[in-house]
Structure formats: structure tokens, C-alpha cells
Coordinates of C-alpha atoms in Angstrom, one line a residue:
X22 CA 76.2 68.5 -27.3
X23 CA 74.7 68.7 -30.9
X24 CA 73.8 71.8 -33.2
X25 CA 70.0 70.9 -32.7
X26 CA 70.2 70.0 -29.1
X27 CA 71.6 73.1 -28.6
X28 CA 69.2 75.3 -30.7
X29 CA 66.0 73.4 -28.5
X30 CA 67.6 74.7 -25.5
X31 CA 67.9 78.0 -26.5
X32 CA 64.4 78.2 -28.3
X33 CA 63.0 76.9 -24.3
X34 CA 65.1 79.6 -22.5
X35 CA 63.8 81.9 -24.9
X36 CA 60.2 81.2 -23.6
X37 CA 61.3 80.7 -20.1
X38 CA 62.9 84.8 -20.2
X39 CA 59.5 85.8 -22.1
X40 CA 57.3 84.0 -19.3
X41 CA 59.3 85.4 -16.5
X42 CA 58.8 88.7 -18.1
X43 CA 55.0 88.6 -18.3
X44 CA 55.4 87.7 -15.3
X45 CA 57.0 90.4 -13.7
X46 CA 54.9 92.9 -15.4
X47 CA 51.6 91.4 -15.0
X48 CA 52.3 90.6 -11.5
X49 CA 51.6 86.8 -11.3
X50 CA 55.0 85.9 -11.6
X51 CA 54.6 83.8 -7.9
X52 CA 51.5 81.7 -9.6
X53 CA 54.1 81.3 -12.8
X54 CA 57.0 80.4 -10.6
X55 CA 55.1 77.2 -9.7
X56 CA 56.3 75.9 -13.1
X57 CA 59.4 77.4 -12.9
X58 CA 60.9 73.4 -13.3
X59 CA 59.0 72.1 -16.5
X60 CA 62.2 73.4 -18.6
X61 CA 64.7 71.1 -16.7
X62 CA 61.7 68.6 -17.1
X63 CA 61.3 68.9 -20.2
X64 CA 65.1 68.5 -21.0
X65 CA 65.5 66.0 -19.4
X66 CA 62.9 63.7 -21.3
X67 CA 63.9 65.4 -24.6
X68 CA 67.2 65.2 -24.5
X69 CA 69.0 63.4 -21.7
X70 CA 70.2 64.3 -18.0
X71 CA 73.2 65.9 -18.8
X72 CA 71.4 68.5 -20.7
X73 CA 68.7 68.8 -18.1
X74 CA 71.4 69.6 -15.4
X75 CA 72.7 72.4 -17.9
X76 CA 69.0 74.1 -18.4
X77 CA 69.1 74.5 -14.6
X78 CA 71.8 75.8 -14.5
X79 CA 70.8 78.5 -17.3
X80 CA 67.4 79.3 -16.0
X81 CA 68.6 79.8 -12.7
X82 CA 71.5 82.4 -14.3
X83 CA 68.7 83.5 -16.0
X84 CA 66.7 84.0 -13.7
X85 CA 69.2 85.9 -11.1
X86 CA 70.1 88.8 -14.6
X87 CA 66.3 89.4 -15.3
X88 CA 64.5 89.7 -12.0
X89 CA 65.3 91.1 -8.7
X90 CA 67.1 89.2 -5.1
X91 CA 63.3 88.8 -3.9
X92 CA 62.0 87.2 -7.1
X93 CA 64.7 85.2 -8.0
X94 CA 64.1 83.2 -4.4
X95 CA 60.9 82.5 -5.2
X96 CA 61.5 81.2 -9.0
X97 CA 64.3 79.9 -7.8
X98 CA 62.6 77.3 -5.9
X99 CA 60.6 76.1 -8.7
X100 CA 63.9 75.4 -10.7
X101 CA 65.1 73.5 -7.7
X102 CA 62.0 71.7 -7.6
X103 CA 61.9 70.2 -11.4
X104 CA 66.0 69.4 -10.8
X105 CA 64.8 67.5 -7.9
X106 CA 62.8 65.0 -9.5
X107 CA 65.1 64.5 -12.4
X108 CA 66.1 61.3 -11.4
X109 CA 62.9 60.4 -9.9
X110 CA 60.7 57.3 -11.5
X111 CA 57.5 56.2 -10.6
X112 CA 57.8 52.6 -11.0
X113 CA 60.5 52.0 -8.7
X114 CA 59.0 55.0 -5.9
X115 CA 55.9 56.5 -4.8
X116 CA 54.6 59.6 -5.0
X117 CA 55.5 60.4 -1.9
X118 CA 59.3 60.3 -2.5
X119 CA 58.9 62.8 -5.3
X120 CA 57.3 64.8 -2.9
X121 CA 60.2 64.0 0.0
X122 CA 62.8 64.4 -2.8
X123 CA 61.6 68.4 -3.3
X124 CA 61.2 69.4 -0.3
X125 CA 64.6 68.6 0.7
X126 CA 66.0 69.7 -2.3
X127 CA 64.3 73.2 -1.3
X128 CA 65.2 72.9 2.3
X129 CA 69.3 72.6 0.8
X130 CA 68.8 75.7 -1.8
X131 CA 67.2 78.1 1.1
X132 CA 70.3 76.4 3.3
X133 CA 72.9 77.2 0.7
X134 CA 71.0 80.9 -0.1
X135 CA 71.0 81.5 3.6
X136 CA 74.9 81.4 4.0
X137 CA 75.5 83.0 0.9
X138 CA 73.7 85.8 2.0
X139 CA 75.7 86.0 5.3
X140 CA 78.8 85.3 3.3
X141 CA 78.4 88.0 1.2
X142 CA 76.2 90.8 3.2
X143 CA 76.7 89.6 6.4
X144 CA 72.7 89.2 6.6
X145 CA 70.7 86.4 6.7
X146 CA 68.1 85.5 3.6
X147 CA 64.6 86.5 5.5
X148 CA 66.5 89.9 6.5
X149 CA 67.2 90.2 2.8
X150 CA 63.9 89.1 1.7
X151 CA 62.3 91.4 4.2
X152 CA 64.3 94.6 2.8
X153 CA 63.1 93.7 -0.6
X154 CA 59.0 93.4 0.6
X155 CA 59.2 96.4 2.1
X156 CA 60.9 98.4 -0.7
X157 CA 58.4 97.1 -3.3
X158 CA 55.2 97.8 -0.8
X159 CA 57.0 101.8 0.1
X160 CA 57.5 102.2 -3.7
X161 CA 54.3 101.2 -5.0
X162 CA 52.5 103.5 -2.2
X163 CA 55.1 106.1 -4.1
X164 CA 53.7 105.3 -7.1
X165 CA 50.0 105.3 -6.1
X166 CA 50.2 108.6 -4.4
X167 CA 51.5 110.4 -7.2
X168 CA 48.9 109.4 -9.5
X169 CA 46.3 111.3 -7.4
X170 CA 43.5 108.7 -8.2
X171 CA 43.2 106.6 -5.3
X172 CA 41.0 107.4 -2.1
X173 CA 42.7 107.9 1.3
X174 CA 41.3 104.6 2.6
X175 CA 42.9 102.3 -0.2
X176 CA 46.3 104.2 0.6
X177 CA 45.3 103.7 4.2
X178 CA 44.8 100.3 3.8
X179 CA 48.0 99.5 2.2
X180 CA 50.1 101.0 4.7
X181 CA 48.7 99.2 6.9
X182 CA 48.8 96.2 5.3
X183 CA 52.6 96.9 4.6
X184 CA 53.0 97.1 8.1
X185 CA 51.5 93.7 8.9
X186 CA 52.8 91.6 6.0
X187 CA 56.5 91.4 7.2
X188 CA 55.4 90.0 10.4
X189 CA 53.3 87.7 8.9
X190 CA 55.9 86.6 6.5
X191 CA 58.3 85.9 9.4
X192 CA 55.8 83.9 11.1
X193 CA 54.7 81.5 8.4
X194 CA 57.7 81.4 5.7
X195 CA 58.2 78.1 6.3
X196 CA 54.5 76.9 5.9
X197 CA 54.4 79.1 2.6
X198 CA 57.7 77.5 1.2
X199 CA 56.4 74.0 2.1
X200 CA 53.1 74.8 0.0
X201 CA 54.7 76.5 -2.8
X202 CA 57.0 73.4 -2.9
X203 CA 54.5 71.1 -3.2
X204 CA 52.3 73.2 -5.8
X205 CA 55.4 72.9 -7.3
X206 CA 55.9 69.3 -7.3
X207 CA 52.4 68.7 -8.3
X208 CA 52.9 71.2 -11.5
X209 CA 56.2 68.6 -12.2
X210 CA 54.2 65.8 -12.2
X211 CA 51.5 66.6 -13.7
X212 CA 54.1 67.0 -16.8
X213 CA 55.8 63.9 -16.2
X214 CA 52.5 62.1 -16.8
X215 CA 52.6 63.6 -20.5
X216 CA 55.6 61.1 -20.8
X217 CA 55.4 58.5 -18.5
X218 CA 52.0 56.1 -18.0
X219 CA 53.0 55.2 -14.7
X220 CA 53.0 59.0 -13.9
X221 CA 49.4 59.5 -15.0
X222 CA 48.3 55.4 -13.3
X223 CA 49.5 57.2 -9.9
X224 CA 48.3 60.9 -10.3
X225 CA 44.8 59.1 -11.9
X226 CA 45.1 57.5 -8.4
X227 CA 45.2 60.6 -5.7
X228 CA 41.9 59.4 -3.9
X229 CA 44.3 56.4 -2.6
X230 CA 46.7 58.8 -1.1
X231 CA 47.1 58.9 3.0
X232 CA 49.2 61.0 5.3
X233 CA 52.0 59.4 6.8
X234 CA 51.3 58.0 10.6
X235 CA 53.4 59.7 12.1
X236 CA 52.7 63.3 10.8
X237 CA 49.4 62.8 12.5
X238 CA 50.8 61.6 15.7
X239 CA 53.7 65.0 15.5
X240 CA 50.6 67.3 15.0
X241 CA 48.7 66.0 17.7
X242 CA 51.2 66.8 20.1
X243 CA 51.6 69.7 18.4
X244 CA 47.9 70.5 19.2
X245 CA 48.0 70.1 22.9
X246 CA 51.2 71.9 23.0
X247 CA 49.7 75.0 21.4
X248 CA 46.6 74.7 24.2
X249 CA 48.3 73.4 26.8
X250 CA 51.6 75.2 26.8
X251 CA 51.7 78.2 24.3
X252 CA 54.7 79.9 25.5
X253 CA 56.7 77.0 24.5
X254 CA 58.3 77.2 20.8
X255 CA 55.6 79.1 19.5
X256 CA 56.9 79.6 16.3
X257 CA 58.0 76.2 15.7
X258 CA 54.6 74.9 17.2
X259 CA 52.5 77.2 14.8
X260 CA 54.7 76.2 11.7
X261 CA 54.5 72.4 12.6
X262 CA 50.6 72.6 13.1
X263 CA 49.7 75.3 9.5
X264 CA 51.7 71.9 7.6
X265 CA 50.3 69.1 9.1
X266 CA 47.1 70.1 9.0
X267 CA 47.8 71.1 5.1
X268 CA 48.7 67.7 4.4
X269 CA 46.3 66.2 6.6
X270 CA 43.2 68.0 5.2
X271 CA 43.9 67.0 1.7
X272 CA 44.5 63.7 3.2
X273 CA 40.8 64.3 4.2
X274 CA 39.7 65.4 1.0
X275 CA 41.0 62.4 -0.7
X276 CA 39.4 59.8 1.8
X277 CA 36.0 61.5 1.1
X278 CA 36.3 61.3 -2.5
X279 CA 37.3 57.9 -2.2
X280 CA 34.0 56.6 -0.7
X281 CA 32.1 59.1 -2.9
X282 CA 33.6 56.7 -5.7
X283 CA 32.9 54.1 -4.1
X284 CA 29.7 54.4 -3.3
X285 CA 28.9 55.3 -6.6
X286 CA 28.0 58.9 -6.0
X287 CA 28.0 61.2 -9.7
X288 CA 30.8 63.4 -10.4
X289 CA 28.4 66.4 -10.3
X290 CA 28.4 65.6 -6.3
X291 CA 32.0 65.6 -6.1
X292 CA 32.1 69.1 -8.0
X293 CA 29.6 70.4 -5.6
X294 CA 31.5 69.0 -2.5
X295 CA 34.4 70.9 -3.6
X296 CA 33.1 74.6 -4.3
X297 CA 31.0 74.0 -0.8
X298 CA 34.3 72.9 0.6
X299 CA 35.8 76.6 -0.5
X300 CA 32.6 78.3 1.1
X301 CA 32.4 76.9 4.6
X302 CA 35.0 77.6 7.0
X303 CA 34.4 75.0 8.8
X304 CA 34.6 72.1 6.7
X305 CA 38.1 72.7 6.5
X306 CA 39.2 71.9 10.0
X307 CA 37.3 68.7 10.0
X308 CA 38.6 67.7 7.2
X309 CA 41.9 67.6 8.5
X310 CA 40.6 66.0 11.7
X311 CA 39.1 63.3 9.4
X312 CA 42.9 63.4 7.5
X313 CA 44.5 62.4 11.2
X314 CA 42.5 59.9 11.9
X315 CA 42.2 58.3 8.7
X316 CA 46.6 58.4 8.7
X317 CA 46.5 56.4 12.1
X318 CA 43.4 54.0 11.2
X319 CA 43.4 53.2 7.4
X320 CA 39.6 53.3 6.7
X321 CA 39.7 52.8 3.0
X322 CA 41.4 49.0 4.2
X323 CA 37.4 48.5 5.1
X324 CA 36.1 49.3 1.5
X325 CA 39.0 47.4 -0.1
X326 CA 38.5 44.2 2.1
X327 CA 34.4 44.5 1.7
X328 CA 34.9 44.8 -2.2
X329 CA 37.7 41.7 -2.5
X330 CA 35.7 39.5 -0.4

């Protein structure tokens, strides 16, 4: 590797550590994680693969001497994330393959974390992770009862909510790694349209985007499992139903942008659409109805054929 090559990669690492820092002591080090990837991304059309594969490998030793077990899981993913689409193009694969090409690159580093964990402390990961939550929530109660400032409610209130949040965290890891993931992914590609025009001719192109078929055919069964049958695989049921109908109501979203744009409708609508959409509770559930429907049916293939012929 060359002198200047190397400098650059010690020059990004040096603003990686200062990011993860701010980050740490700010307290939006999860919101930061999500571009926990550009790094390797940016390697990698800078300099070449090899040297990529390296800055992962730096950021995540990085990572694991700066910040503690709990943190480094969550940046950790992010890193995984950009080394996942390293070899991805998007002239030869969709968008979608990026996406399939992250998530399984995450599913494989919480895989591999998991039996290191065992391995080496004869615990799982979510034990681990669990220890860690409930450290940081007891200390920072420490912290705030010392200080003397704070009403009883607010200490109340956290207690409480310490209480609740490694149930909840049990529950739904699995939906909140498969978000983060593809926040993640979405971060990484918005960065890879900086370099690559058929990056940005896709991304300018999300209103086109569908679910898959068959996620809307696994969540409707999902569905009448969770009425009809709720003592069986709850957990599994609950996961399987809080991401399809992720997927599915941004699925939604797009297919009512897409006739908003086709129908001409102002960009000021659109905007308004959206900060309704973050109002109304429930919008959102329809939306994802619409998603299901429109991943089994196809109805932009109506606009497209009406405009062609």
C-alpha cells in the first residue's frame, strides 16, 4: 500500500474515532452509527477493495478499544453494513439485493457475536446486551439522584421505564436490528450515488419500489395467526408482522407518491401528505394494507400501460 494511501486512511479513521466520540458524549451515537459504513465506502471508491476490506477491519478494532460491549454491537452493525455492499453494483442488481446483501451480512455478524459471546462468557449476546442496558439505565439514576435537581416523578419515571425497556428490547430486537439495518443501507446508498449515476437513476426512482409478493402473502398469515391463534409462536409471530408491515407501509408510501406524480399533483401536496402522515395514527396501518395489496396486484402496471398506450 502507498505512503499516501496510507496517510488518507489514517486522516478517515481519525474522523471516524472523533465522530464516535461526539457520539458517545452527546448521546446520539445510535443516530451516528447509521453511517458507521461510509469509511469502508469511501475506501473502497477512493482507493480500491483491498484497502476497503482493511478500513473495516480498523474501524471495527476501533470501535471495540473506544466504546463499550453494548455500543460496539450497535456501530458494529453499520460497519458490517457498508462492507456488505462493497462489492455491490447497481447496474448488474437492484436495489433490493443491496438491501438482501445487508441484512444477511448482519444476520452472520450477530450469528458470529452470538457464539463468541458463549465461547468466551458462556452467555449469549442479548444476555450480554441486557447486562449492559441495565447498568447504563442503574447508573445514570446514580448520577441523577446525586445531583439533587430532579423531581421524584422524573426519577420515578425512569425506573420504571428501566424496568420495562429490557422486556421490550427482548421482544422486538430483531424488528429494531432489521430497521437499523436498512437505515443503514439507505445511508450507504445514498453515498454511493455521490459516485455512481446509476446509484442516484435508482434512488431518484424509489416511488417505483414494491414489496416482494410473497412478504405480503407471509404477513397475512401472519395476521390471522396473531387473531386466530395467539398462543402460537408469539414472539416469532409479533417479529414477522412489526417487519412486514415496515416494509409494506413504505411500500404504501411509495405507491401513493407514485400516482401523486402521476397525476400531476405539486410537490407542496406531497410535503403535506407526509407531515399528515406523522400526525395520524391511522394512516399508518392503511398504508401498509395498501403496501400488501399493491405487492400482490401491481397497480402502478395500470398507470404505466394507460401512459404507453
Amino acid at each position: 500500500m502507498k505512503t499516501n494511501e496510507t496517510v488518507q486512511m489514517l486522516k478517515i479513521l481519525t474522523i471516524y474515532a472523533a465522530g464516535l466520540l461526539i457520539g458517545a458524549v452527546s448521546g446520539f451515537l445510535p443516530l451516528l452509527s447509521l453511517a458507521a459504513g461510509l469509511p469502508v465506502l469511501v475506501v473502497r471508491h477512493q482507493m480500491g477493495l483491498l484497502q476497503a476490506r482493511l478500513m473495516a477491519l480498523a474501524t471495527l478494532v476501533l470501535t471495540w478499544i473506544i466504546l463499550d460491549p453494548l455500543s460496539f454491537v450497535i456501530v458494529s452493525l453499520g460497519i458490517v453494513v457498508g462492507y456488505s455492499l462493497l462489492n455491490w453494483r447497481s447496474s448488474e442488481q437492484g436495489l433490493g439485493i443491496a438491501y438482501r446483501r445487508s441484512l444477511l451480512g448482519g444476520a452472520i455478524w450477530l450469528a458470529v457475536g452470538n457464539f463468541v459471546a458463549v465461547f468466551i462468557t458462556q452467555r449469549n449476546l442479548l444476555a450480554l446486551i441486557n447486562e449492559a442496558m441495565t447498568q447504563s439505565f442503574q447508573l445514570l439514576l446514580e448520577h441523577m439522584t446525586a445531583m439533587d435537581i430532579y423531581p421524584p416523578e422524573q426519577l420515578e419515571f425512569l425506573q420504571t421505564f428501566q424496568e420495562q425497556a429490557v422486556p421490550i428490547f427482548n421482544q422486538n430486537w430483531p424488528i429494531m436490528a432489521f430497521v437499523f439495518i436498512s437505515l443503514s443501507t439507505t445511508v450507504g446508498l445514498l453515498l454511493l450515488a455521490r459516485y455512481e449515476p446509476a446509484v442516484a437513476y435508482s434512488l431518484a426512482n424509489w416511488r417505483e419500489l414494491r414489496a416482494p409478493a410473497w412478504l405480503a402473502i407471509v404477513t397475512f398469515v401472519a395476521h390471522g395467526l396473531h387473531q386466530l391463534a395467539p398462543n402460537i409462536y408469539p414472539w416469532l409471530v409479533n417479529n414477522v408482522l412489526g417487519i412486514g408491515n415496515f416494509v409494506l407501509f413504505l411500500s404504501g408510501y411509495a405507491l401513493v407518491q407514485f400516482y401523486m406524480r402521476h397525476f400531476r399533483f405539486s410537490r407542496m401536496m406531497g410535503v403535506l401528505f407526509t407531515l399528515y402522515l406523522f400526525l395520524s395514527p391511522w394512516l399508518r396501518p392503511i398504508l401498509a394494507l395498501v403496501g400488501r395489496f399493491d405487492a400482490l396486484f401491481d397497480y402502478r402496471y395500470y398507470a404505466r400501460a394507460k401512459t404507453q398506450s
